[in-house]
Amino acid sequence: MIMFTEVYTYYCEEPDPWSQRDVFLNVIRIHKTKEISSYSDFDQKSIMMYPIYPVFNRQGIDIPLNTELSDVDKSFAMVHYARLEPHPESPEWDISHTLGVLGVDGDLRSQILHCQDPKKIRRLYMQWSSSQMPAPTNPGPSIQVATQSHANRPWYCVFRGARKMPLEG
């Protein structure tokens, strides 16, 4: 269960206070399936993952601030901003490796590997990823929401926007 008071207190306090609306939109709000245009499995190590401190939830879940791109982050960027050749400093990050990290296999993998059009690669991946999206019942750690209006709906751990610094101690 989310401890809403603690979440709002943390994000609305100095030195960089957010409005309650911003906290709701960026941290609390549950995203509707139709709002998600490209999907990957939950990635707890993603740079896009906001930290979840034990004081934010009754289960004591602790997800630290991620400061480096995860392999899924890199793959997601690679498929959306496709390079036909890997960067010289990261030759292992070719499209084949990227598709493996993202779990793309079979005919679609072959089709993407033979594609020379970055826009088409992105479109093919987005169509595939949308079809892989599970029913919106458990999109990450199961943190049950504590308010009546959101009772028994899981907390999406899909976040966007700026990050606050980690809690001290």
mmCIF file of C-alpha atoms in Angstrom:
data_model
loop_
_atom_site.group_PDB
_atom_site.id
_atom_site.type_symbol
_atom_site.label_atom_id
_atom_site.label_comp_id
_atom_site.label_asym_id
_atom_site.label_seq_id
_atom_site.Cartn_x
_atom_site.Cartn_y
_atom_site.Cartn_z
ATOM 1 C CA MET A 1 0.000 0.000 0.000
ATOM 2 C CA ILE A 2 1.233 3.416 -0.889
ATOM 3 C CA MET A 3 1.731 5.859 1.962
ATOM 4 C CA PHE A 4 0.395 8.892 0.105
ATOM 5 C CA THR A 5 1.169 11.435 2.834
ATOM 6 C CA GLU A 6 4.852 10.462 2.837
ATOM 7 C CA VAL A 7 5.089 10.564 -0.964
ATOM 8 C CA TYR A 8 3.458 14.003 -1.196
ATOM 9 C CA THR A 9 5.491 15.333 1.743
ATOM 10 C CA TYR A 10 8.764 14.212 0.158
ATOM 11 C CA TYR A 11 8.081 15.652 -3.289
ATOM 12 C CA CYS A 12 6.390 18.877 -2.084
ATOM 13 C CA GLU A 13 9.089 19.873 0.415
ATOM 14 C CA GLU A 14 12.055 22.217 -0.010
ATOM 15 C CA PRO A 15 14.589 22.666 -1.552
ATOM 16 C CA ASP A 16 12.872 21.834 -4.864
ATOM 17 C CA PRO A 17 9.140 21.600 -4.104
ATOM 18 C CA TRP A 18 6.694 20.172 -6.604
ATOM 19 C CA SER A 19 3.021 21.050 -6.666
ATOM 20 C CA GLN A 20 0.576 18.382 -5.519
ATOM 21 C CA ARG A 21 -0.666 18.212 -9.108
ATOM 22 C CA ASP A 22 2.864 17.503 -10.394
ATOM 23 C CA VAL A 23 3.346 14.777 -7.785
ATOM 24 C CA PHE A 24 0.071 13.183 -8.793
ATOM 25 C CA LEU A 25 0.785 13.358 -12.542
ATOM 26 C CA ASN A 26 4.421 12.238 -12.351
ATOM 27 C CA VAL A 27 4.463 9.785 -9.452
ATOM 28 C CA ILE A 28 1.026 8.631 -8.309
ATOM 29 C CA ARG A 29 -1.195 8.552 -11.394
ATOM 30 C CA ILE A 30 -1.961 5.144 -12.856
ATOM 31 C CA HIS A 31 -1.392 5.185 -16.602
ATOM 32 C CA LYS A 32 -4.115 3.891 -18.879
ATOM 33 C CA THR A 33 -3.094 1.215 -21.361
ATOM 34 C CA LYS A 34 -4.075 3.445 -24.293
ATOM 35 C CA GLU A 35 -1.569 6.073 -23.083
ATOM 36 C CA ILE A 36 1.375 3.700 -23.472
ATOM 37 C CA SER A 37 2.646 3.643 -27.054
ATOM 38 C CA SER A 38 5.691 1.440 -26.606
ATOM 39 C CA TYR A 39 6.029 -1.228 -23.976
ATOM 40 C CA SER A 40 8.856 -3.209 -22.377
ATOM 41 C CA ASP A 41 8.809 -5.535 -19.415
ATOM 42 C CA PHE A 42 9.123 -3.801 -16.047
ATOM 43 C CA ASP A 43 12.756 -2.729 -15.594
ATOM 44 C CA GLN A 44 13.573 -1.960 -11.967
ATOM 45 C CA LYS A 45 17.044 -0.769 -12.996
ATOM 46 C CA SER A 46 15.784 1.731 -15.603
ATOM 47 C CA ILE A 47 17.077 5.284 -15.406
ATOM 48 C CA MET A 48 13.402 6.290 -15.834
ATOM 49 C CA MET A 49 12.405 4.506 -12.624
ATOM 50 C CA TYR A 50 11.791 6.874 -9.762
ATOM 51 C CA PRO A 51 13.184 5.649 -6.464
ATOM 52 C CA ILE A 52 10.695 4.041 -4.118
ATOM 53 C CA TYR A 53 11.726 4.417 -0.502
ATOM 54 C CA PRO A 54 10.486 2.075 2.237
ATOM 55 C CA VAL A 55 8.670 4.996 3.911
ATOM 56 C CA PHE A 56 6.535 5.344 0.750
ATOM 57 C CA ASN A 57 4.874 1.942 1.148
ATOM 58 C CA ARG A 58 3.776 -0.497 3.832
ATOM 59 C CA GLN A 59 5.635 -3.423 2.243
ATOM 60 C CA GLY A 60 8.999 -1.726 2.826
ATOM 61 C CA ILE A 61 9.900 -1.939 -0.876
ATOM 62 C CA ASP A 62 13.162 -0.112 -1.487
ATOM 63 C CA ILE A 63 14.195 0.742 -5.040
ATOM 64 C CA PRO A 64 17.220 3.051 -5.087
ATOM 65 C CA LEU A 65 17.826 5.954 -7.443
ATOM 66 C CA ASN A 66 19.207 4.519 -10.679
ATOM 67 C CA THR A 67 22.023 6.655 -12.065
ATOM 68 C CA GLU A 68 23.026 4.632 -15.137
ATOM 69 C CA LEU A 69 21.183 3.412 -18.203
ATOM 70 C CA SER A 70 20.057 -0.204 -17.925
ATOM 71 C CA ASP A 71 20.414 -2.617 -20.839
ATOM 72 C CA VAL A 72 16.681 -2.208 -21.500
ATOM 73 C CA ASP A 73 17.087 1.610 -21.540
ATOM 74 C CA LYS A 74 19.918 1.280 -24.072
ATOM 75 C CA SER A 75 17.924 -1.174 -26.174
ATOM 76 C CA PHE A 76 14.818 0.994 -26.057
ATOM 77 C CA ALA A 77 16.844 3.983 -27.306
ATOM 78 C CA MET A 78 18.540 1.852 -29.952
ATOM 79 C CA VAL A 79 15.286 0.574 -31.438
ATOM 80 C CA HIS A 80 13.592 3.996 -31.373
ATOM 81 C CA TYR A 81 16.602 5.873 -32.732
ATOM 82 C CA ALA A 82 17.894 2.997 -34.824
ATOM 83 C CA ARG A 83 21.419 3.044 -36.166
ATOM 84 C CA LEU A 84 22.115 0.672 -38.989
ATOM 85 C CA GLU A 85 25.651 0.244 -37.614
ATOM 86 C CA PRO A 86 26.610 0.224 -33.920
ATOM 87 C CA HIS A 87 28.573 3.088 -32.428
ATOM 88 C CA PRO A 88 32.335 2.448 -32.765
ATOM 89 C CA GLU A 89 32.793 2.696 -28.980
ATOM 90 C CA SER A 90 30.072 0.078 -28.340
ATOM 91 C CA PRO A 91 30.288 -2.431 -31.198
ATOM 92 C CA GLU A 92 28.400 -5.056 -29.194
ATOM 93 C CA TRP A 93 25.282 -2.851 -29.233
ATOM 94 C CA ASP A 94 24.090 -3.747 -32.693
ATOM 95 C CA ILE A 95 20.438 -4.262 -33.611
ATOM 96 C CA SER A 96 20.721 -8.031 -33.050
ATOM 97 C CA HIS A 97 21.883 -7.557 -29.442
ATOM 98 C CA THR A 98 19.193 -4.921 -28.918
ATOM 99 C CA LEU A 99 16.417 -7.234 -30.111
ATOM 100 C CA GLY A 100 17.735 -9.995 -27.836
ATOM 101 C CA VAL A 101 17.606 -7.744 -24.778
ATOM 102 C CA LEU A 102 14.040 -6.726 -25.650
ATOM 103 C CA GLY A 103 12.934 -10.312 -26.288
ATOM 104 C CA VAL A 104 12.114 -9.885 -29.976
ATOM 105 C CA ASP A 105 12.429 -13.203 -31.788
ATOM 106 C CA GLY A 106 11.042 -15.216 -34.684
ATOM 107 C CA ASP A 107 9.898 -13.696 -37.955
ATOM 108 C CA LEU A 108 9.784 -10.157 -36.589
ATOM 109 C CA ARG A 109 13.416 -10.382 -35.444
ATOM 110 C CA SER A 110 14.432 -11.519 -38.928
ATOM 111 C CA GLN A 111 12.351 -8.779 -40.553
ATOM 112 C CA ILE A 112 13.935 -6.064 -38.386
ATOM 113 C CA LEU A 113 17.463 -7.429 -38.880
ATOM 114 C CA HIS A 114 17.031 -7.151 -42.648
ATOM 115 C CA CYS A 115 15.381 -3.727 -42.536
ATOM 116 C CA GLN A 116 17.385 -0.700 -43.687
ATOM 117 C CA ASP A 117 14.813 1.930 -42.706
ATOM 118 C CA PRO A 118 15.107 3.232 -39.111
ATOM 119 C CA LYS A 119 11.504 4.537 -39.163
ATOM 120 C CA LYS A 120 10.215 1.129 -40.205
ATOM 121 C CA ILE A 121 12.311 -0.556 -37.482
ATOM 122 C CA ARG A 122 10.677 1.729 -34.909
ATOM 123 C CA ARG A 123 7.190 1.110 -36.311
ATOM 124 C CA LEU A 124 7.654 -2.687 -36.375
ATOM 125 C CA TYR A 125 8.963 -2.680 -32.802
ATOM 126 C CA MET A 126 6.121 -0.471 -31.541
ATOM 127 C CA GLN A 127 3.506 -2.717 -33.147
ATOM 128 C CA TRP A 128 5.136 -5.785 -31.604
ATOM 129 C CA SER A 129 5.628 -4.211 -28.170
ATOM 130 C CA SER A 130 2.004 -3.078 -28.036
ATOM 131 C CA SER A 131 0.908 -6.652 -28.662
ATOM 132 C CA GLN A 132 3.145 -7.860 -25.802
ATOM 133 C CA MET A 133 1.578 -5.578 -23.192
ATOM 134 C CA PRO A 134 -0.053 -7.644 -20.442
ATOM 135 C CA ALA A 135 -3.455 -6.888 -19.011
ATOM 136 C CA PRO A 136 -3.037 -3.875 -16.681
ATOM 137 C CA THR A 137 -3.312 -5.740 -13.407
ATOM 138 C CA ASN A 138 0.247 -5.942 -12.067
ATOM 139 C CA PRO A 139 2.680 -3.564 -13.817
ATOM 140 C CA GLY A 140 5.643 -3.949 -11.494
ATOM 141 C CA PRO A 141 6.011 -4.421 -7.769
ATOM 142 C CA SER A 142 2.557 -5.009 -6.338
ATOM 143 C CA ILE A 143 2.050 -1.966 -4.163
ATOM 144 C CA GLN A 144 -1.638 -1.778 -3.392
ATOM 145 C CA VAL A 145 -3.022 1.728 -3.263
ATOM 146 C CA ALA A 146 -4.304 2.878 0.110
ATOM 147 C CA THR A 147 -7.144 5.211 -0.846
ATOM 148 C CA GLN A 148 -10.707 4.196 -1.487
ATOM 149 C CA SER A 149 -10.817 5.750 -4.949
ATOM 150 C CA HIS A 150 -7.869 3.620 -6.032
ATOM 151 C CA ALA A 151 -8.454 0.568 -3.842
ATOM 152 C CA ASN A 152 -7.059 -2.710 -5.162
ATOM 153 C CA ARG A 153 -5.444 -1.106 -8.197
ATOM 154 C CA PRO A 154 -1.678 -1.547 -8.501
ATOM 155 C CA TRP A 155 0.681 1.387 -8.624
ATOM 156 C CA TYR A 156 2.307 1.794 -12.016
ATOM 157 C CA CYS A 157 6.010 2.306 -11.734
ATOM 158 C CA VAL A 158 6.164 4.185 -15.024
ATOM 159 C CA PHE A 159 7.393 7.663 -14.268
ATOM 160 C CA ARG A 160 8.526 10.700 -16.157
ATOM 161 C CA GLY A 161 9.923 14.108 -15.332
ATOM 162 C CA ALA A 162 12.646 15.362 -13.036
ATOM 163 C CA ARG A 163 13.884 13.429 -10.031
ATOM 164 C CA LYS A 164 14.318 14.495 -6.462
ATOM 165 C CA MET A 165 17.476 13.621 -4.569
ATOM 166 C CA PRO A 166 17.415 10.469 -2.436
ATOM 167 C CA LEU A 167 16.307 10.593 1.165
ATOM 168 C CA GLU A 168 19.103 11.054 3.661
ATOM 169 C CA GLY A 169 20.070 8.210 5.971
#
